[in-house]
PDB file of C-alpha atoms in Angstrom:
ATOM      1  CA  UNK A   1     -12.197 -30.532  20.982  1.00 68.00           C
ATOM      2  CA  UNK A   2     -14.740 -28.965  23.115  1.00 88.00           C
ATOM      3  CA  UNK A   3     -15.692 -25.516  22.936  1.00 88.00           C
ATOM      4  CA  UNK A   4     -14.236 -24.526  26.648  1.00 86.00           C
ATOM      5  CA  UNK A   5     -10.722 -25.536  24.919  1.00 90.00           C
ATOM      6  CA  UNK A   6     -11.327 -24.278  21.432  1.00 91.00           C
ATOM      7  CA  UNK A   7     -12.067 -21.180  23.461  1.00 90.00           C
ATOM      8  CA  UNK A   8      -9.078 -21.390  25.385  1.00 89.00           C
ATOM      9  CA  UNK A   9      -6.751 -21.868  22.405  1.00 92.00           C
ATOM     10  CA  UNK A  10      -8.357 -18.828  21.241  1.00 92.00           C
ATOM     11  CA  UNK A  11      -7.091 -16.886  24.537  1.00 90.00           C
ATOM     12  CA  UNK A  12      -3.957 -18.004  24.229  1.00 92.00           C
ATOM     13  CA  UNK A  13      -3.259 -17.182  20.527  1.00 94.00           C
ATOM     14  CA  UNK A  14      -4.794 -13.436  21.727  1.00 92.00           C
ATOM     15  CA  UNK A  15      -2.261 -13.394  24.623  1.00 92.00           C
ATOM     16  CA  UNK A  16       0.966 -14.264  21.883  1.00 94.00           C
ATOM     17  CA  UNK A  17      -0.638 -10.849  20.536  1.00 94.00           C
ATOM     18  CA  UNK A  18      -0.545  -9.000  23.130  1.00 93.00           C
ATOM     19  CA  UNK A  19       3.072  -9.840  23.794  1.00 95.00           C
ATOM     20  CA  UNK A  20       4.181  -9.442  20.193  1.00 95.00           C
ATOM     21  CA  UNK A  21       2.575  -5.805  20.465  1.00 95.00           C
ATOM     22  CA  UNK A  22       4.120  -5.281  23.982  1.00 95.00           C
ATOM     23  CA  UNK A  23       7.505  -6.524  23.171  1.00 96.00           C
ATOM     24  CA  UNK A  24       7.612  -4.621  19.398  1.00 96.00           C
ATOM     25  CA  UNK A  25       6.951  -1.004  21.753  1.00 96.00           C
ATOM     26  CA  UNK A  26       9.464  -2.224  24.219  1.00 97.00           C
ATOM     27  CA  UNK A  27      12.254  -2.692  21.532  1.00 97.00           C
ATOM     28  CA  UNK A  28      10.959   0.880  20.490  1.00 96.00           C
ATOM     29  CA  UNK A  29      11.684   2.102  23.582  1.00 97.00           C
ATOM     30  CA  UNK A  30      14.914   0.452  23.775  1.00 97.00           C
ATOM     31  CA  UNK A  31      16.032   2.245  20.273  1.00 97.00           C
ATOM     32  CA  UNK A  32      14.315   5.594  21.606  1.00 97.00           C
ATOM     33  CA  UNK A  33      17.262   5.181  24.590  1.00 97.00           C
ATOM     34  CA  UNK A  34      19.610   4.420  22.107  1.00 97.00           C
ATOM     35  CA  UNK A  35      18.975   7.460  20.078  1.00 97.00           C
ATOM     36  CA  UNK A  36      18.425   9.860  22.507  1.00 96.00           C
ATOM     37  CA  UNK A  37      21.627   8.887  24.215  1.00 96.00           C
ATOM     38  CA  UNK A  38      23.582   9.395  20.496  1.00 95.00           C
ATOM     39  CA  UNK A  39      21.923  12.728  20.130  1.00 95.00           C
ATOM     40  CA  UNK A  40      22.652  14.313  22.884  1.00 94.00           C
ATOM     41  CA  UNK A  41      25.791  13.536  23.070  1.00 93.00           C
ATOM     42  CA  UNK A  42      26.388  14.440  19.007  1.00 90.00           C
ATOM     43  CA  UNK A  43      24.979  18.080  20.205  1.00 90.00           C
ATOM     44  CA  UNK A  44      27.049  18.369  23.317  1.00 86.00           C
ATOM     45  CA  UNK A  45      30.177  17.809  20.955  1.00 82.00           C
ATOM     46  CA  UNK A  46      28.439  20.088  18.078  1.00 74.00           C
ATOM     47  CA  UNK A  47      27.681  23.487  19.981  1.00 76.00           C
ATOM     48  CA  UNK A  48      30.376  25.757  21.533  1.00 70.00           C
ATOM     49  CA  UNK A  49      29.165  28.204  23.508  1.00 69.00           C
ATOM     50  CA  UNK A  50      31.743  31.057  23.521  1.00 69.00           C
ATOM     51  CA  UNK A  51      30.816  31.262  19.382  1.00 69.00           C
ATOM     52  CA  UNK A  52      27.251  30.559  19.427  1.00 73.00           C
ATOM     53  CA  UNK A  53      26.048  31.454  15.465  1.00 83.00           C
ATOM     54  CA  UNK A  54      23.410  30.288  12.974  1.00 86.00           C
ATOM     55  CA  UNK A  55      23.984  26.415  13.153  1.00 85.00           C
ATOM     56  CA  UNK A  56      23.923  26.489  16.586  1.00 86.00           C
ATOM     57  CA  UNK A  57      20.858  27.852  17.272  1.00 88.00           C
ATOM     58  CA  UNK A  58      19.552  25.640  14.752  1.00 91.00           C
ATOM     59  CA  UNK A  59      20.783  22.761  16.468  1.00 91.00           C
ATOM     60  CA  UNK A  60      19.618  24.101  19.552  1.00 92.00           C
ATOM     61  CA  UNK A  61      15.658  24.073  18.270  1.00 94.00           C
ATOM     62  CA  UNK A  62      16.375  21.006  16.218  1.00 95.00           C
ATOM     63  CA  UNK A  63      17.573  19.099  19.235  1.00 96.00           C
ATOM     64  CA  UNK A  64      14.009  20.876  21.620  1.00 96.00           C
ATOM     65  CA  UNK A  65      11.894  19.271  18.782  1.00 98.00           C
ATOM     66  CA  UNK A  66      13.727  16.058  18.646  1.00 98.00           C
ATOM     67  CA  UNK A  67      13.303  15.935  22.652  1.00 97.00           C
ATOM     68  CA  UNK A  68       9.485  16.747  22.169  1.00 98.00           C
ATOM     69  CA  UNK A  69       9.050  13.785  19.925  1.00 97.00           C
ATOM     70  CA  UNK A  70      11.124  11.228  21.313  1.00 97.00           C
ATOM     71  CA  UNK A  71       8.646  12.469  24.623  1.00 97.00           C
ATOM     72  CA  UNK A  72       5.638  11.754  22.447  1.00 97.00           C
ATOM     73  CA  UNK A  73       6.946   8.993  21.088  1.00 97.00           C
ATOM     74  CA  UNK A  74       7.484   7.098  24.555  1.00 97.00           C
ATOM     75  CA  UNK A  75       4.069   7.890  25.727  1.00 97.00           C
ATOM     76  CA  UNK A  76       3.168   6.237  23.176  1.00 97.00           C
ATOM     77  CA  UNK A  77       4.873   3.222  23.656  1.00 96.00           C
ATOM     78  CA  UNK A  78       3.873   3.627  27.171  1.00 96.00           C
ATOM     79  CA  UNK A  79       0.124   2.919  25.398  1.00 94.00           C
ATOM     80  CA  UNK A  80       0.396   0.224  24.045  1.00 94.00           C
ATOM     81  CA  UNK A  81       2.443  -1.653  27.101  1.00 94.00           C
ATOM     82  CA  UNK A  82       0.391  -0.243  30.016  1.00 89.00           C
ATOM     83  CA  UNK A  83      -2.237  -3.259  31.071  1.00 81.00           C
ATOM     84  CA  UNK A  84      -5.539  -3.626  30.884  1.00 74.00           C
ATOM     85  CA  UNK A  85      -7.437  -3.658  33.853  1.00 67.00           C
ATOM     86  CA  UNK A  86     -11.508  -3.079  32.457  1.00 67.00           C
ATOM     87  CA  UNK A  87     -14.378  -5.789  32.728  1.00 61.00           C
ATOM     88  CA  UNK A  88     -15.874  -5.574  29.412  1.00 59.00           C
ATOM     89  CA  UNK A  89     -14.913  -3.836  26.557  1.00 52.00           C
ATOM     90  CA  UNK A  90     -17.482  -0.867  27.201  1.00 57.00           C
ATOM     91  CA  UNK A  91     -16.171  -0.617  31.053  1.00 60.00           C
ATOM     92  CA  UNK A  92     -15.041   3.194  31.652  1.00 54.00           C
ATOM     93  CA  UNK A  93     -15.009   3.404  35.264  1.00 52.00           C
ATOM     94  CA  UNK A  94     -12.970   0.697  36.808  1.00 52.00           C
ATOM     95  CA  UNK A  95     -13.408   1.909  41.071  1.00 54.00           C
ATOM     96  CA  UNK A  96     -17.255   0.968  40.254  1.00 57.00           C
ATOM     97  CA  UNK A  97     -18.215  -1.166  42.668  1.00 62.00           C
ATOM     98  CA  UNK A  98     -18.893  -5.088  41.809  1.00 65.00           C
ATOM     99  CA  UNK A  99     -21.596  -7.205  43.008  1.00 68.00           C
ATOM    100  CA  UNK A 100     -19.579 -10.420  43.907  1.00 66.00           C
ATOM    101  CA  UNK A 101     -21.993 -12.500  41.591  1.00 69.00           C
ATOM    102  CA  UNK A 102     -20.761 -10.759  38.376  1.00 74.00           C
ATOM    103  CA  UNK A 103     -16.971 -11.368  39.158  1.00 78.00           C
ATOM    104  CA  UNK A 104     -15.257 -13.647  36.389  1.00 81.00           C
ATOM    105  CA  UNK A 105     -13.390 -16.678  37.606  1.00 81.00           C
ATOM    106  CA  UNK A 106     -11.069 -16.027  34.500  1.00 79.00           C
ATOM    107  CA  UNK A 107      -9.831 -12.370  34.443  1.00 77.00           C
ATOM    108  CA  UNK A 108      -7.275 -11.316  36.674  1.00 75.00           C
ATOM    109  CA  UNK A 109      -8.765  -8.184  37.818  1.00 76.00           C
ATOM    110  CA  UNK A 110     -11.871  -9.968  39.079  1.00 80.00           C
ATOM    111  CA  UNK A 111      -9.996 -13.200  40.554  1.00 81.00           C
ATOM    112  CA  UNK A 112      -8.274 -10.689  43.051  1.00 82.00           C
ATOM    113  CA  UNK A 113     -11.219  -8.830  44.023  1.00 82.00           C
ATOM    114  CA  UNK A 114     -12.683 -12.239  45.796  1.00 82.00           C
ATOM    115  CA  UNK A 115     -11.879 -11.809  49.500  1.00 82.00           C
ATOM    116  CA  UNK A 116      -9.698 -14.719  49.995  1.00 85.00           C
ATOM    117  CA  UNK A 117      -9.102 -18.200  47.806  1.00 84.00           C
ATOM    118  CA  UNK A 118     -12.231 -19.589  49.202  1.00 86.00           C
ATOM    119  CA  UNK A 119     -14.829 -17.648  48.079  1.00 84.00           C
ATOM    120  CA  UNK A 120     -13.320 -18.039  44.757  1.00 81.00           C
ATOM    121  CA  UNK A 121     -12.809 -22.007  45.106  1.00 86.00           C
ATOM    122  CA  UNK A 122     -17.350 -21.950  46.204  1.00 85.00           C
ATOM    123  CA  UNK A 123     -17.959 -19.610  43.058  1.00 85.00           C
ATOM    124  CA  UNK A 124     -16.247 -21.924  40.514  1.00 86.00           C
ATOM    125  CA  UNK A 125     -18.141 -24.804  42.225  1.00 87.00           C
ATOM    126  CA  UNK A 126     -21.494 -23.259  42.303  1.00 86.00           C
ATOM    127  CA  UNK A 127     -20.561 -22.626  38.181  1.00 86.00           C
ATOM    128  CA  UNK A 128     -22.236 -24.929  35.525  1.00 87.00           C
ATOM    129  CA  UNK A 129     -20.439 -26.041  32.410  1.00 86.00           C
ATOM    130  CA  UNK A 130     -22.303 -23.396  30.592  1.00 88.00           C
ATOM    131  CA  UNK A 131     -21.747 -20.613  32.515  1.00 86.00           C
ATOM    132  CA  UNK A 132     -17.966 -21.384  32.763  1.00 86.00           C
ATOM    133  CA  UNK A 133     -18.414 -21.480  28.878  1.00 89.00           C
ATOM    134  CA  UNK A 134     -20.226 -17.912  28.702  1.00 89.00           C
ATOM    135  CA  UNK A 135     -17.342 -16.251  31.141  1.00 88.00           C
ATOM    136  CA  UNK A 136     -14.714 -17.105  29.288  1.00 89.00           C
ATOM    137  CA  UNK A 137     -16.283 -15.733  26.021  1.00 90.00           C
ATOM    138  CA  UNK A 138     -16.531 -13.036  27.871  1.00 88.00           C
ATOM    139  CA  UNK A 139     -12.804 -13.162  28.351  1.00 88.00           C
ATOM    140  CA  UNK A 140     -12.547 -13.760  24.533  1.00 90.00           C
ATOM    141  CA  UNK A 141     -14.288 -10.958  23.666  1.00 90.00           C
ATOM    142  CA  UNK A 142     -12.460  -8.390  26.038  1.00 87.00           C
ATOM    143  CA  UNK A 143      -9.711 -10.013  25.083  1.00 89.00           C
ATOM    144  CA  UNK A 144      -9.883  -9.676  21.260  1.00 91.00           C
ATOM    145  CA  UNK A 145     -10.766  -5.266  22.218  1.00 90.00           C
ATOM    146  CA  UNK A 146      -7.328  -5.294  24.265  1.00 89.00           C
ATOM    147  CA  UNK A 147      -5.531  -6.596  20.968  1.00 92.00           C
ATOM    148  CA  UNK A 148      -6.855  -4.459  18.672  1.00 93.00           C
ATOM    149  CA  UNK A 149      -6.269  -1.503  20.769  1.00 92.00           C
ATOM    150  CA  UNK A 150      -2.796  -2.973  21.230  1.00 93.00           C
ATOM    151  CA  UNK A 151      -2.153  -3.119  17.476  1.00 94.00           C
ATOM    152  CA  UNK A 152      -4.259   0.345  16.943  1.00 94.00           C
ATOM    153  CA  UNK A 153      -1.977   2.182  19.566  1.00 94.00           C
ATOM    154  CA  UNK A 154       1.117   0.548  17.816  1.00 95.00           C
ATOM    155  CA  UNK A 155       0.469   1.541  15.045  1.00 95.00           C
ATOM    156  CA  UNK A 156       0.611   5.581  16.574  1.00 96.00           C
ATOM    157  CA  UNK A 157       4.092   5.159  17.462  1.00 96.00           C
ATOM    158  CA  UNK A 158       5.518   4.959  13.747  1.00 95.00           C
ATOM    159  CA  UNK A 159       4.838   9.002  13.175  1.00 96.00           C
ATOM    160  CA  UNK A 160       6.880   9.928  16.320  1.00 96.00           C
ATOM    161  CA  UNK A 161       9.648   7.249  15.049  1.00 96.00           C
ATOM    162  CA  UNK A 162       9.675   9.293  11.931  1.00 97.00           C
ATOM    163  CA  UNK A 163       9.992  12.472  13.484  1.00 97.00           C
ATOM    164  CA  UNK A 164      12.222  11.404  15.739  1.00 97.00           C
ATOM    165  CA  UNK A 165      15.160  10.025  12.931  1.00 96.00           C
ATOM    166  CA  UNK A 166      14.305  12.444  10.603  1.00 97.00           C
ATOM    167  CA  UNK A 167      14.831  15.574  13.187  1.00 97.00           C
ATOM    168  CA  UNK A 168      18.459  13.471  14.180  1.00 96.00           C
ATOM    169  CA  UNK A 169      19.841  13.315  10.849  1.00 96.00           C
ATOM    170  CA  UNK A 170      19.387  17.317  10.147  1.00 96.00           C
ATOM    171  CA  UNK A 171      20.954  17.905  13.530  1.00 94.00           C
ATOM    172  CA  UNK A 172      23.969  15.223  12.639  1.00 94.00           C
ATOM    173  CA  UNK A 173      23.976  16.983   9.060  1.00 93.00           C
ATOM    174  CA  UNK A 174      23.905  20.088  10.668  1.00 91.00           C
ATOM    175  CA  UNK A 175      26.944  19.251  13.604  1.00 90.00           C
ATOM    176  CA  UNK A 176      28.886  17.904  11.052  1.00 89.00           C
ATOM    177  CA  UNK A 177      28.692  21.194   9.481  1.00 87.00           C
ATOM    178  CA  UNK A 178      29.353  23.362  12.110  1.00 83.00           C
ATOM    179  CA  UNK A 179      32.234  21.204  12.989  1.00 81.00           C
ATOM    180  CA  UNK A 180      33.887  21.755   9.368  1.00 82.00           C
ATOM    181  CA  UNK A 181      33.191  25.236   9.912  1.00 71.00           C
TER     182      UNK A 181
END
């Protein structure tokens, strides 16, 4: 195996990542719907207005804190999904403008900065072997950031989730016992 393919291989396995980490936040999402969807309607059918007391006004805050987090906790999701659009992993300022020589041939951001499909076709024939090679470590390398970022910004979610079920159960603990009541 050459290294352009053993490099390749290595892109791949970091894009099966990336889609693990973007498809674990969408599910998130998904049960975020789900839950916010069986909340509201378990404090609709828990709170009567004309005899507002105690447990009412508990569910009432409950349910502004639940809202708060489940807010929080679909930014957050919204992290980990949103794409990646730098050039390196230091890159802060994507409107820079590029010098046409530095564009990759690999990374989608560059490829549709080129004019028009021939000046891309003349830069990856004026390429050597070698410096085909040294863009797409490039692309390993800012690939392998954008996973661990994925996975680091995952991994922010799981508070929110917490909050989030936690806050539900004391307002369906707390309907059920106003509905008793």
């Amino acid at each position: 195996m050459d290294k352009i393919e053993f490099y390749f291989k290595v892109l791949a396995r970091y894009d099966l990542y990336v889609q693990l980490a973007n498809t674990k936040a969408s599910n998130q999402i998904t049960f975020l719907s789900s839950i916010l969807v069986a909340i509201t309607a378990l404090v609709g059918w828990g709170i009567t207005f004309t005899n507002m007391d105690i447990l009412g006004c508990m569910i009432i805050v409950l349910y502004g804190v639940f809202l708060y987090c489940c807010g929080e906790w679909y930014m957050h999701c919204m992290n980990v999904i949103q794409p990646n659009r730098k050039r390196s992993k230091s890159d802060s300022n994507s409107d820079v403008k590029i010098n046409v020589d530095e564009l990759s041939t690999i990374f989608y951001s560059d490829v549709a900065k080129f004019k028009d499909l021939q000046s891309i076709k003349d830069k990856v024939e004026a390429k050597d072997e070698q410096s085909h090679l040294d863009d797409l470590i490039n692309q390993v390398y800012i690939m392998a950031s954008v996973t661990e970022k994925k996975f680091d910004d995952y991994q922010k979610i799981q508070p929110w989730l917490i909050s989030a079920v936690v806050i539900s159960i004391f307002i369906l603990l707390l309907t059920c016992i106003s509905k008793i009541n």
